Coordinates of C-alpha atoms in Angstrom, one line a residue:
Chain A
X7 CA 19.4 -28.5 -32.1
X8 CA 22.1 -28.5 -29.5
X9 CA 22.3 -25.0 -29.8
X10 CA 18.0 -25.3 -28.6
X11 CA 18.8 -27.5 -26.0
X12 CA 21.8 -25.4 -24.2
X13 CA 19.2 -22.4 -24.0
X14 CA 16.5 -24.2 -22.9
X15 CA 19.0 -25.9 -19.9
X16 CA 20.2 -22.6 -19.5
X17 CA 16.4 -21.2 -18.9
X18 CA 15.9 -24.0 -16.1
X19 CA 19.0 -23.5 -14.5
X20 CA 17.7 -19.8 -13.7
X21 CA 13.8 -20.5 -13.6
X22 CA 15.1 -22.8 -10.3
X23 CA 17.6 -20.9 -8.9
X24 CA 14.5 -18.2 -8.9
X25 CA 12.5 -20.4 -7.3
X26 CA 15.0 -21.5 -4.9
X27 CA 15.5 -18.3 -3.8
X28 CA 12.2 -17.6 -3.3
X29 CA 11.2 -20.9 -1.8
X30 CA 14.3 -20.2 1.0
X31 CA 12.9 -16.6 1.6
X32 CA 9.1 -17.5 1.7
X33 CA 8.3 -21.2 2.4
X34 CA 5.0 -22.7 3.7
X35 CA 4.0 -26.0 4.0
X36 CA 1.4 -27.6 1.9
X37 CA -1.9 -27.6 4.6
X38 CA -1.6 -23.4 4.2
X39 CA -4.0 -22.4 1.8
X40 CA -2.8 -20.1 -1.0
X41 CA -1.7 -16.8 -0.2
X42 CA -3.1 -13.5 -1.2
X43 CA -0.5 -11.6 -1.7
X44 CA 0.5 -11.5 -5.4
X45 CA 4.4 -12.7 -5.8
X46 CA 4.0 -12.1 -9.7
X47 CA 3.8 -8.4 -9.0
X48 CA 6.9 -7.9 -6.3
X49 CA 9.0 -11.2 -6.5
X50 CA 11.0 -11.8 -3.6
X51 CA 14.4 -11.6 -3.7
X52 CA 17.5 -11.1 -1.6
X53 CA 18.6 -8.4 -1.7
X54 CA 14.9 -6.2 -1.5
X55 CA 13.9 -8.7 1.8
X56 CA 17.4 -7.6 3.6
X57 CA 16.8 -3.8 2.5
X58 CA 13.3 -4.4 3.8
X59 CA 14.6 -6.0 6.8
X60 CA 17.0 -2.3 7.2
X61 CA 14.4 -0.3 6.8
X62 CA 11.8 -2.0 9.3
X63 CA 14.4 -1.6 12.2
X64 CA 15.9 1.9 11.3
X65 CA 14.3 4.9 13.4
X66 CA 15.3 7.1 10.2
X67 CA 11.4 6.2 9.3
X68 CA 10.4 8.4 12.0
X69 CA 9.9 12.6 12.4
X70 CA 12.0 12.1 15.2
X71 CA 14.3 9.5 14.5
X72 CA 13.7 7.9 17.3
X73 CA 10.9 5.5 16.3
X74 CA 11.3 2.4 14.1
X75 CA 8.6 -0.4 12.6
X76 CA 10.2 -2.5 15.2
X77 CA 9.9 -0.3 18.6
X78 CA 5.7 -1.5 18.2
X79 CA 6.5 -4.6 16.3
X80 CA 9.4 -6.1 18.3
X81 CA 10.7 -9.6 16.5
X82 CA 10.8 -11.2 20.3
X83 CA 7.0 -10.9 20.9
X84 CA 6.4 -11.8 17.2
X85 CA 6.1 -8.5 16.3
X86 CA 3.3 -7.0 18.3
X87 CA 4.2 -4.9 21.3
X88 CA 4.4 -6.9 24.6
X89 CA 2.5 -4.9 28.1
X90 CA 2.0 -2.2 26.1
X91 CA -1.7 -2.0 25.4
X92 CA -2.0 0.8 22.9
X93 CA 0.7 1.4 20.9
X94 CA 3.4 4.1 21.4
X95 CA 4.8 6.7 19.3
X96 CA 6.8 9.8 18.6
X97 CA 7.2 12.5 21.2
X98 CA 5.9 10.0 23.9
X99 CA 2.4 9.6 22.3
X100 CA 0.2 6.8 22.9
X101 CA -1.8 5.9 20.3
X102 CA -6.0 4.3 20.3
X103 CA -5.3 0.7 19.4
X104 CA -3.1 -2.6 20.5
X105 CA -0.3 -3.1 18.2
X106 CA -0.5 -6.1 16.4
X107 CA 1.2 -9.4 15.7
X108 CA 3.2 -9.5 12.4
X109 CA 3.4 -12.8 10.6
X110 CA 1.6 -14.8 7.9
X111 CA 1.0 -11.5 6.5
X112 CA 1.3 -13.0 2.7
X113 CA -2.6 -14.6 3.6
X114 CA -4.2 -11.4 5.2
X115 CA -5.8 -9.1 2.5
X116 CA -7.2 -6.5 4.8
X117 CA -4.9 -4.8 7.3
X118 CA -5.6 -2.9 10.4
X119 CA -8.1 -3.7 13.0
X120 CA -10.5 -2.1 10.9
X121 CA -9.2 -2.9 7.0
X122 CA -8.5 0.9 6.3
X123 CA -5.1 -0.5 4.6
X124 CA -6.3 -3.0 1.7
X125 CA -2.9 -4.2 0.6
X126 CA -0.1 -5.3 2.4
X127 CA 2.6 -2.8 -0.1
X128 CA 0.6 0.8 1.1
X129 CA 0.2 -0.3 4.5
X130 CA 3.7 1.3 5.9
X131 CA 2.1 4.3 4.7
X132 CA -0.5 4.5 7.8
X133 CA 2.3 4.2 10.7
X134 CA 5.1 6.3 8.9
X135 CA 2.4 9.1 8.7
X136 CA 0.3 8.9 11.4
X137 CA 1.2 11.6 14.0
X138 CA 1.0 9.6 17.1
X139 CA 3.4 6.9 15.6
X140 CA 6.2 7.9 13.4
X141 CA 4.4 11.3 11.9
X142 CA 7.1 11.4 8.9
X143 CA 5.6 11.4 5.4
X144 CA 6.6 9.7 2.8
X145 CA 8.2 12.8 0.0
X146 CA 10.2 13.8 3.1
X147 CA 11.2 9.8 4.4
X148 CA 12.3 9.4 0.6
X149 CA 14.5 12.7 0.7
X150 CA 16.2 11.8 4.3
X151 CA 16.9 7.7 2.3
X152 CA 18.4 9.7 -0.6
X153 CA 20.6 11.6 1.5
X154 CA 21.6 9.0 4.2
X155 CA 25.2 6.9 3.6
X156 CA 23.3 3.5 3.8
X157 CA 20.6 3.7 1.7
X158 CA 21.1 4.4 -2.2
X159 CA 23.5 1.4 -2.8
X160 CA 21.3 -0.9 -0.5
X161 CA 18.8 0.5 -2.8
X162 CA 20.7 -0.1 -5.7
X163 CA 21.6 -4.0 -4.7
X164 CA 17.9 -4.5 -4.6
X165 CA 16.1 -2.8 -7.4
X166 CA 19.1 -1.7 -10.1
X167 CA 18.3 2.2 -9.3
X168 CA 19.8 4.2 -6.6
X169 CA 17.0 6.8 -6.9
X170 CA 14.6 5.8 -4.4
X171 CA 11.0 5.8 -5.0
X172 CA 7.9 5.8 -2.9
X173 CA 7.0 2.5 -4.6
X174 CA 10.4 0.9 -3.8
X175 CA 10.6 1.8 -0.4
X176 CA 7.1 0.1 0.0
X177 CA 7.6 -2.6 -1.5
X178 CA 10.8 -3.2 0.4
X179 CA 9.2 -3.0 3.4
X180 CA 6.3 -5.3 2.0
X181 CA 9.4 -8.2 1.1
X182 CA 11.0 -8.4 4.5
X183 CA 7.2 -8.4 6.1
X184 CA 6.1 -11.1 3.9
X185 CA 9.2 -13.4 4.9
X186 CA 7.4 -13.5 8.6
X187 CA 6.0 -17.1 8.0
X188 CA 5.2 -18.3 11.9
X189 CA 4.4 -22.5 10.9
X190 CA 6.8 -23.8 13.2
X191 CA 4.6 -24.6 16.1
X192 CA 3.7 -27.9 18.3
X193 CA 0.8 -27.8 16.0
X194 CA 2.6 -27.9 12.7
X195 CA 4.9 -30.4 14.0
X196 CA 1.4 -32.5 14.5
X197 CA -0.1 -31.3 11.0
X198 CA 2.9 -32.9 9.7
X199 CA 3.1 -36.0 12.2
X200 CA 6.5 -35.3 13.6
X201 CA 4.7 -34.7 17.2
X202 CA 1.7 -35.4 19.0
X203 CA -0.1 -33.6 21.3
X204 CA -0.8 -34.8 25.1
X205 CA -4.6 -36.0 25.8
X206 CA -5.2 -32.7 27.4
X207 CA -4.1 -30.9 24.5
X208 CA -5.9 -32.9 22.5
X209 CA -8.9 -32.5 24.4
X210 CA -8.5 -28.5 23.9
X211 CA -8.5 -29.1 20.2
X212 CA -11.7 -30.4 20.7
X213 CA -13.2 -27.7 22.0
X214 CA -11.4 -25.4 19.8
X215 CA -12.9 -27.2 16.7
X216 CA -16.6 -26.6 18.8
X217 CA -16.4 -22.9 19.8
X218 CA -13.5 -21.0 17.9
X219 CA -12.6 -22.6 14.6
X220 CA -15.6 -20.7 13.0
X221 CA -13.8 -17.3 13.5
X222 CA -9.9 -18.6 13.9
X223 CA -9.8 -21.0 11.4
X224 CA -7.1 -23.3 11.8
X225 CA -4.0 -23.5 10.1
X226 CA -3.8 -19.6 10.0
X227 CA -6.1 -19.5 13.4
X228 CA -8.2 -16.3 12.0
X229 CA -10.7 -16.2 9.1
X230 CA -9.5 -13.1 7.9
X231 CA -13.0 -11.8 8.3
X232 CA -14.3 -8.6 10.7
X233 CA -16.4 -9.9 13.5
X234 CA -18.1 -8.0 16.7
X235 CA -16.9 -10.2 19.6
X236 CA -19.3 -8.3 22.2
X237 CA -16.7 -6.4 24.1
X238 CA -18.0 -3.4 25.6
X239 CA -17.4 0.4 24.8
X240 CA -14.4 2.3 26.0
X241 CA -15.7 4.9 26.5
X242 CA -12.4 6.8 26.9
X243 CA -11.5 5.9 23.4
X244 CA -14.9 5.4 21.8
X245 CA -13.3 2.9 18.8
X246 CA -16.1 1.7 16.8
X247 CA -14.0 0.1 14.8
X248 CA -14.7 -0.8 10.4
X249 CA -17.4 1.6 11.3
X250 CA -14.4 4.7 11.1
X251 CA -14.1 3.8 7.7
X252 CA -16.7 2.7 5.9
X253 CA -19.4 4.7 8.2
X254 CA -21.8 1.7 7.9
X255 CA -23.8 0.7 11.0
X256 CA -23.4 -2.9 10.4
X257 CA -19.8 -2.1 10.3
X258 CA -20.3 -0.6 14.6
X259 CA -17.8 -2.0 16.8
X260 CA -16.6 -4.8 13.8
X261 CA -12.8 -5.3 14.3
X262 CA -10.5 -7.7 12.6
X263 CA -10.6 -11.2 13.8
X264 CA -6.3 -12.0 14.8
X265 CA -4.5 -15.1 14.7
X266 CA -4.7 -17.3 17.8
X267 CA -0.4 -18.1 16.7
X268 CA 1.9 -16.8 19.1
X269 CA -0.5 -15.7 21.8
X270 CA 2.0 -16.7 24.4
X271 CA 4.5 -14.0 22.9
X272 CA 1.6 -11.1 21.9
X273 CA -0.3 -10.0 25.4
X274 CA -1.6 -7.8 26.0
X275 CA -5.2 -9.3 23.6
X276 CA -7.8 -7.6 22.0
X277 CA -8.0 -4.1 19.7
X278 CA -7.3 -1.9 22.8
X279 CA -5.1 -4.3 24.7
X280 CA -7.5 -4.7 27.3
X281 CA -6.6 -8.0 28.4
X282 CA -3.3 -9.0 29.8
X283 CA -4.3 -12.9 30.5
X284 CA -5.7 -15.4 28.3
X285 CA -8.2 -16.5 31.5
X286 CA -9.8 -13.1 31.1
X287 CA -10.1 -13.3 27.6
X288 CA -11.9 -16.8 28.1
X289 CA -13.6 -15.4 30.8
X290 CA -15.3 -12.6 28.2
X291 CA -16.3 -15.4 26.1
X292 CA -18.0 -17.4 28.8
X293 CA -19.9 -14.6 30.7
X294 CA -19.5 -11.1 29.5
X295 CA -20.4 -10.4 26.0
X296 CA -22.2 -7.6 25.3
X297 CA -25.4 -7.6 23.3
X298 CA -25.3 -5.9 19.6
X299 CA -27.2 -5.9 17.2
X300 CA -24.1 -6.7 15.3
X301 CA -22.7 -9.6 17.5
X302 CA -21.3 -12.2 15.3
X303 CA -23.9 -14.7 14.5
X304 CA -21.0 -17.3 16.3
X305 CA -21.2 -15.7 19.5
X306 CA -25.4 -15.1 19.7
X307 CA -26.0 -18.4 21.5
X308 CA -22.5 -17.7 23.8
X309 CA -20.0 -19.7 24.6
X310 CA -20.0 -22.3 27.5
X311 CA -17.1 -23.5 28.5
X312 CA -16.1 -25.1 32.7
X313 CA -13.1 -24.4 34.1
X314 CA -11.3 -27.5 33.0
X315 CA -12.9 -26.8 29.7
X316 CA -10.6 -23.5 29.6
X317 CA -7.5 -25.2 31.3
X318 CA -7.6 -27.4 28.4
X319 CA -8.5 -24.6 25.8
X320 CA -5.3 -22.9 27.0
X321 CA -3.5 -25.8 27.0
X322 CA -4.1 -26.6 23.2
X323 CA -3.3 -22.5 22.6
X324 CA 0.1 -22.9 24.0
X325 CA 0.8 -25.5 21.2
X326 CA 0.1 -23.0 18.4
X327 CA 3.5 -20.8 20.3
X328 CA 6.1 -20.8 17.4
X329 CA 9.5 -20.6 19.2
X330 CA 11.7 -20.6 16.4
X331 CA 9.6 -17.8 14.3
X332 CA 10.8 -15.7 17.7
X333 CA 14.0 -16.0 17.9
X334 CA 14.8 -16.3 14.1
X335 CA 17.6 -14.8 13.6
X336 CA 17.2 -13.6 10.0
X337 CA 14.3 -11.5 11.1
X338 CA 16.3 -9.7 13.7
X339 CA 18.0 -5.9 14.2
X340 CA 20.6 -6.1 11.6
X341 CA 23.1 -4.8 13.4
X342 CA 25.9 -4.9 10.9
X343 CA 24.1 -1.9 8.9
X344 CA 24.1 0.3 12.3
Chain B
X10 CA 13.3 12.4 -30.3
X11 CA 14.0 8.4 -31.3
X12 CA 10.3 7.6 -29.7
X13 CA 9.0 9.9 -32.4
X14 CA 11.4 8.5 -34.9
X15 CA 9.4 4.8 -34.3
X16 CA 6.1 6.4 -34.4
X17 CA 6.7 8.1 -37.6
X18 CA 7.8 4.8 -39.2
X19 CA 5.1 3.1 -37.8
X20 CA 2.3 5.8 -39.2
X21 CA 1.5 6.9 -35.8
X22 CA 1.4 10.4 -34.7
X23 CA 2.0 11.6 -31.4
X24 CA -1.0 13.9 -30.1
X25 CA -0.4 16.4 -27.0
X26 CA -3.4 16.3 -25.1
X27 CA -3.2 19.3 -22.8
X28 CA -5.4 20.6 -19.8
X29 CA -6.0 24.8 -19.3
X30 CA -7.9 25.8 -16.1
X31 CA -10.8 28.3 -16.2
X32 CA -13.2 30.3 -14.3
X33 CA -16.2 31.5 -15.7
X34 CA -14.1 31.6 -19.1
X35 CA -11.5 32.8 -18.3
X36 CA -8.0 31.3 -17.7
X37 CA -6.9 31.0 -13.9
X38 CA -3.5 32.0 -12.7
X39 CA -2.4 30.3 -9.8
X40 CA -2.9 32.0 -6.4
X41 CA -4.1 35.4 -8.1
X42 CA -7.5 36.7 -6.7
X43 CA -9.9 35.4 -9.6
X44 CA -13.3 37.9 -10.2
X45 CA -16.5 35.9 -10.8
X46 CA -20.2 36.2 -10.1
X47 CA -21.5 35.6 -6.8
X48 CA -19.3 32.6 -5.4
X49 CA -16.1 33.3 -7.2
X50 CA -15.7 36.7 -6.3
X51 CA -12.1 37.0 -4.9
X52 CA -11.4 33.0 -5.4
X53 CA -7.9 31.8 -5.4
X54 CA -6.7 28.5 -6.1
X55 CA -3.3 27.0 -4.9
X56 CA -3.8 23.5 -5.6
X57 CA -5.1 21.4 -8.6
X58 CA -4.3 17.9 -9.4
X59 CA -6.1 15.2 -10.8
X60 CA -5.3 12.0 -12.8
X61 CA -6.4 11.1 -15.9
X62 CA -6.5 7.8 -17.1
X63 CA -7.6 4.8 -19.3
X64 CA -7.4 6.9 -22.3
X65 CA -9.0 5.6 -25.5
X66 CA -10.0 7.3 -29.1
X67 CA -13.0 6.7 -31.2
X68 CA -14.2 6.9 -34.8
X69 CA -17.8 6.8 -35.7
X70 CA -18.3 5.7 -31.9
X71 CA -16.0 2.7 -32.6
X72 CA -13.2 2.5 -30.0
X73 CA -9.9 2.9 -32.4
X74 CA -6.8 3.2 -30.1
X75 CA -6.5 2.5 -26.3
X76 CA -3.7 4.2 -24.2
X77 CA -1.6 1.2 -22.1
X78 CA -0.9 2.0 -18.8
X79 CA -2.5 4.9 -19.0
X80 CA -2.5 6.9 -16.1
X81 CA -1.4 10.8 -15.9
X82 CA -1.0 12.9 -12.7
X83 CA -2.1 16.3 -14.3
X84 CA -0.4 19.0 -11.6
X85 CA -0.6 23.1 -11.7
X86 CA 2.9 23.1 -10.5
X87 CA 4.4 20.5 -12.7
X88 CA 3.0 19.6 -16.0
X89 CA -0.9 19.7 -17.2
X90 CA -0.2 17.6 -21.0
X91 CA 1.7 15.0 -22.1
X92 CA 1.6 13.2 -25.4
X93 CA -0.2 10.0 -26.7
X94 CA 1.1 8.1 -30.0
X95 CA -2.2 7.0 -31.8
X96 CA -2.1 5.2 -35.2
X97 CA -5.5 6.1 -35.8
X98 CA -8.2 8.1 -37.4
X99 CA -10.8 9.2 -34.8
X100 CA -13.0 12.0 -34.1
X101 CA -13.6 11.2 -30.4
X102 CA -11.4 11.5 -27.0
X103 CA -12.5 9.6 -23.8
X104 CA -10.4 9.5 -20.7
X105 CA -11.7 9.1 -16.7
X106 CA -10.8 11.3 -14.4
X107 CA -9.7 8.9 -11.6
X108 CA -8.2 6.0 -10.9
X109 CA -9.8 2.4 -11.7
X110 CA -10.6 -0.1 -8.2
X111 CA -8.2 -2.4 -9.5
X112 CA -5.9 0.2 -9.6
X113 CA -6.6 1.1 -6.2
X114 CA -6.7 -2.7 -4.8
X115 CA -3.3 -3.8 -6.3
X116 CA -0.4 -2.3 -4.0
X117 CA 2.4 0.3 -4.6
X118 CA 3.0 1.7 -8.0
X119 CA 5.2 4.2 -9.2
X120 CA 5.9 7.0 -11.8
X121 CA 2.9 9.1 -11.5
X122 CA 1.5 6.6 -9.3
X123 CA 4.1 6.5 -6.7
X124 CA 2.3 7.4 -3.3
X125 CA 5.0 10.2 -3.2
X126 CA 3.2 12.7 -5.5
X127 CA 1.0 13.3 -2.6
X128 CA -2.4 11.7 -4.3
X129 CA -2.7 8.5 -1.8
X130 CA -4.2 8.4 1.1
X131 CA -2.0 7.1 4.2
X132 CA -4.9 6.2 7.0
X133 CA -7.2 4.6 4.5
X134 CA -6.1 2.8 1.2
X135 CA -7.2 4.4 -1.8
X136 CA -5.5 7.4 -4.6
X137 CA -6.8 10.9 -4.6
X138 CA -8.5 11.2 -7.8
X139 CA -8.7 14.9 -7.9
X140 CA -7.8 17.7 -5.5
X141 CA -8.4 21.5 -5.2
X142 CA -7.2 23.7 -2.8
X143 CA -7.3 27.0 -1.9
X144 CA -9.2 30.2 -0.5
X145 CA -12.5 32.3 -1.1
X146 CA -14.3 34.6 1.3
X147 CA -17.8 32.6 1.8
X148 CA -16.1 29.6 3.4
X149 CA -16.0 30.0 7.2
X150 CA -13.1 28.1 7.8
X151 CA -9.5 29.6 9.1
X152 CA -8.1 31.8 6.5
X153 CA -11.6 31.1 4.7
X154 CA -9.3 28.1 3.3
X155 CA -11.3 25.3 1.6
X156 CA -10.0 21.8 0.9
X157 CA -11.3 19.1 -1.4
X158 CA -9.4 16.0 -2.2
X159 CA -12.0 14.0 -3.8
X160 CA -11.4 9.9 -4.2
X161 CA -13.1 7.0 -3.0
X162 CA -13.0 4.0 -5.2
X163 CA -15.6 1.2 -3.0
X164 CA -19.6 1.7 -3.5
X165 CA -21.3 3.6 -3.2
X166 CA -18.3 6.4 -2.0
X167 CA -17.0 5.7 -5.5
X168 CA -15.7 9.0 -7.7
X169 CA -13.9 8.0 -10.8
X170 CA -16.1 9.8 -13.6
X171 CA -15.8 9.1 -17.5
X172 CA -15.8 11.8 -20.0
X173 CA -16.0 12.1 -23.3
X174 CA -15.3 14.6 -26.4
X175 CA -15.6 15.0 -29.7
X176 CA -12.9 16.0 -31.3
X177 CA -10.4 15.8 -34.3
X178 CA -6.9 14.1 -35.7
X179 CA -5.8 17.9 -37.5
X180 CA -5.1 19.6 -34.1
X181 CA -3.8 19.0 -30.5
X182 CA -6.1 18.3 -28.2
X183 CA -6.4 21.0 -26.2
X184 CA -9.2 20.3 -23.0
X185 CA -10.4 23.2 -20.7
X186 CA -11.0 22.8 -17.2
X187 CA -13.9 25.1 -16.5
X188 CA -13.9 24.7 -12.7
X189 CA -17.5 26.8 -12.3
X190 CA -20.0 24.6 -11.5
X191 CA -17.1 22.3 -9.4
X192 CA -17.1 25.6 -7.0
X193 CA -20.4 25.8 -6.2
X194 CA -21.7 28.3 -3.5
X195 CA -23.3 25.7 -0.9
X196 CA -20.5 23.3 -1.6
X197 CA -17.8 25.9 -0.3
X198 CA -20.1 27.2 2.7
X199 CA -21.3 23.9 3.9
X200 CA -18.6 21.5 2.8
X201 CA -14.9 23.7 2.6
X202 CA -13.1 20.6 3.9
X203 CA -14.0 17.0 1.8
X204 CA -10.7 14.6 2.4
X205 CA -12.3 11.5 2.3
X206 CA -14.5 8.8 0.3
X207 CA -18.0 10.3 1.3
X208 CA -21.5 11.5 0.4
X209 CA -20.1 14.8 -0.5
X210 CA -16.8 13.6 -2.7
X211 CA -19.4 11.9 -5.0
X212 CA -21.8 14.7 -5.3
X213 CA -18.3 17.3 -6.2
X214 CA -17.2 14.1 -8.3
X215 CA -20.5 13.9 -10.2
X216 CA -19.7 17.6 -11.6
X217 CA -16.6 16.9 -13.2
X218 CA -18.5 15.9 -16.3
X219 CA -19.7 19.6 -16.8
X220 CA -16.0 20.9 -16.1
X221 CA -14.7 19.1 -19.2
X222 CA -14.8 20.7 -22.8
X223 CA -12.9 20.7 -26.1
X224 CA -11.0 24.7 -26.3
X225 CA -12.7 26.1 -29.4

């Protein structure tokens, strides 16, 4: 009997150390809806987040060693690329779309402005290969890892095998991605009744409710759905979008909706970066959208909003700015492994 | 040599289901010039891969035995069998040739899996279910090279195909490949270069049925 009871103390003692671990990598507070990303299947520990955390800053991932996760997803604009408004790559290429924002990645199930990546593990796979990013691939990455100094013991702390794998590597990467949690916000602090916000904050709330909750749905500020916002062509990139992949028409110029977190850290806006100022993205709302035959059905009857309307829109934006998520220091260059 | 050891206690026995390529009936040799009728005159193949998976055995169309995990990268340049322990009686094989859309949902996997054994897609999610590579005089392309890496796992782009074959617990099962009808004439002309879910992946996809037989 005692001998039952030791064992089964034994068993809790470890289930909560597990899930104190976890809950001190990954923590979100109780107004988040579940997340998508299956835990069950690549449980977060340690020592896999830190490796993933290496991995996402080293410029090893790229043909030229010269370009890491981080040089487009820098943890000081909440990892999107800040005045740059298509992303850069090896060899001084420029790519065709804005890089964006990395956090809250654990909700998202479709990746990429236009959901070619459908899970957040493989999705490493698109920059490391693409030629006008990093243009490595992945056999070759794997050889340069198993031949480095750094990487087969970090590789062994984390998944009891120095022989690294394509599936390791990913999911490494995947770890230290899905430990970007941004719900530190002026808005949180009000969710949770530590703060409150000023009346002309609170008025912007109001007409966030009315005109942008349907598409950024608050507490993650995006649906996670594709929508056609009305912007008009470039025509000297010609990016239609969802349509790229799935060749549908309803699918024409269908792009994923983003978070509205962190838009004080993340300029310039939109799939091609053509914004630089929240005004002008307003300002597309209010008087330039484009018709389409596949316009989201939130935008057909447009969008009116006066100029105090959008003072106090942008006022109510600014409290969804997560400070802390910036300048967290856990998710910065770890400089003792260079 | 211990895995066997269990399955011998255990009454199973371990089958090797192997995979021989053919043209027209006769074996292909890797890279060597292959003589055929009309389109396979002078055809030479360099690449063939393809997984199969979701292996189960019948008896009197009853389903007997079902692989786990069952997923097999078949490769010309690495290894076209490997072994199955079944318990059972059964006088039918089925297998897909593909990967599953949960499969292809669910993340990074490895062993023959792993997105390193060059069957996954980078710009788009999804596995390669089954790719051919190499040359023949009617395709209009540089080096008259044709490429087909057929997958695509959403509707209606989807290409995981079923098969199924009778065949018996005394022997091996030994599977030929007959890639004939795969290598169609119009397909190499008008299509040499299929590398992503499409019209065309299903259509090639749709053959694989034919290609499949029992070696007599």
């Amino acid at each position: 009997m005692m001998k039952h009871l030791l064992i089964l103390l034994f068993a809790f003692v470890l289930l909560t150390a597990f899930n104190n671990e976890v809950q001190s990598l990954f923590h979100a507070p109780n107004y988040f809806p579940k997340p998508s990303y299956d835990f069950k299947k690549n449980p977060l520990t340690k020592e896999k987040v830190l490796l993933g955390r290496v991995l996402f800053f080293d410029p090893l991932l790229s043909i030229d060693g010269k370009v890491s996760c981080a040089s487009c997803h820098s943890p000081y604009n909440a990892f999107a690329h800040t005045d740059h408004s298509l992303s850069h790559g090896i060899f001084d290429s420029i790519g065709n779309r804005n890089a964006p924002a990395l956090f809250n990645l654990a909700w998202q199930h479709d990746f990429m402005w236009d959901g070619a990546i459908n899970h957040l593990d493989v999705q490493a796979l698109a920059p490391i290969s693409h030629p006008k990013e990093m243009g490595e691939n992945i056999n070759h990455l794997v050889e340069k890892l198993q031949s480095s100094s750094r990487y087969p013991s970090l590789f062994f702390k984390a998944f009891k095998d120095s022989a690294i794998t394509g599936e390791n590597l990913l999911k490494a990467l995947a770890q230290f991605q899905l430990t970007l949690v941004s719900n530190h916000s002026k808005y949180d602090e009000v969710r949770q009744g530590k703060n409150s916000f000023s009346e002309q904050e609170n008025k912007g709330y109001q007409l966030f409710l009315q005109n942008c909750n349907a598409c950024h749905t608050e507490p993650l500020f995006t649906n996670e759905q594709f929508e056609c916002n009305g912007l008009s062509v470039d025509t000297t990139l010609n990016d239609f979008g969802k349509n790229r992949i799935t060749h549908l028409s309803v699918d024409s110029l269908v792009f994923k909706v983003p978070s509205l977190r962190n838009l004080r850290y993340t300029f310039p806006y939109m799939h091609d970066g053509r914004f630089k100022k929240l005004g002008q993205v307003l300002n597309h709302y209010t008087n330039n959208i484009q018709p389409h035959p596949n316009l989201s059905k939130e935008l057909k009857n447009g969008i009116h909003l006066s100029s105090d309307d959008k003072a106090d829109l942008i006022a109510f934006l600014m409290t969804l700015n997560d400070s802390s998520f910036v300048f967290n220091t856990h998710h910065q260059f770890p400089k003792e492994f260079f | 040599m211990i895995l066997q050891v269990i399955s011998v206690s255990l009454g199973a026995q371990v089958k090797t289901i192997s995979f021989l390529p053919y043209l027209e009936n006769e074996r292909i040799i890797k890279d060597s010039s292959q003589y055929a009728e009309n389109a396979h005159e002078n055809i030479s193949i360099s690449t063939l891969k393809f997984y199969v998976s979701k292996i189960y055995f019948y008896k009197s169309g009853k389903k007997v035995f079902e692989e786990t995990n069952s997923f097999h990268l078949m490769d010309w340049d690495e290894k076209m069998s490997f072994h199955v322990s079944v318990k059972n009686e059964f006088d039918e094989v089925g297998f897909s040739i593909g990967i599953d859309s949960a499969t292809n949902v669910s993340g990074a996997f490895g062993g023959d899996l792993d997105p390193t054994k060059g069957m996954y897609w980078t710009w788009q999610s999804g596995y390669i279910n089954f790719k051919i590579e190499g040359t023949s005089p009617i395709c209009k392309t540089r080096n008259h090279a044709f490429q087909w890496h057929i997958g695509g796992y959403k509707y209606p782009n989807t290409t995981i195909q079923e098969i199924k074959l009778r065949c018996t617990t005394k022997k091996d099962i030994v599977v030929v490949v007959d890639l004939k009808e795969l290598l169609e004439q119009s397909s190499l002309v008008e299509h040499p270069e299929v590398m992503s879910p499409s019209k065309q992946a299903v259509h090639l996809s749709s053959i694989f049925k034919t290609c499949f037989s029992i070696a007599p």
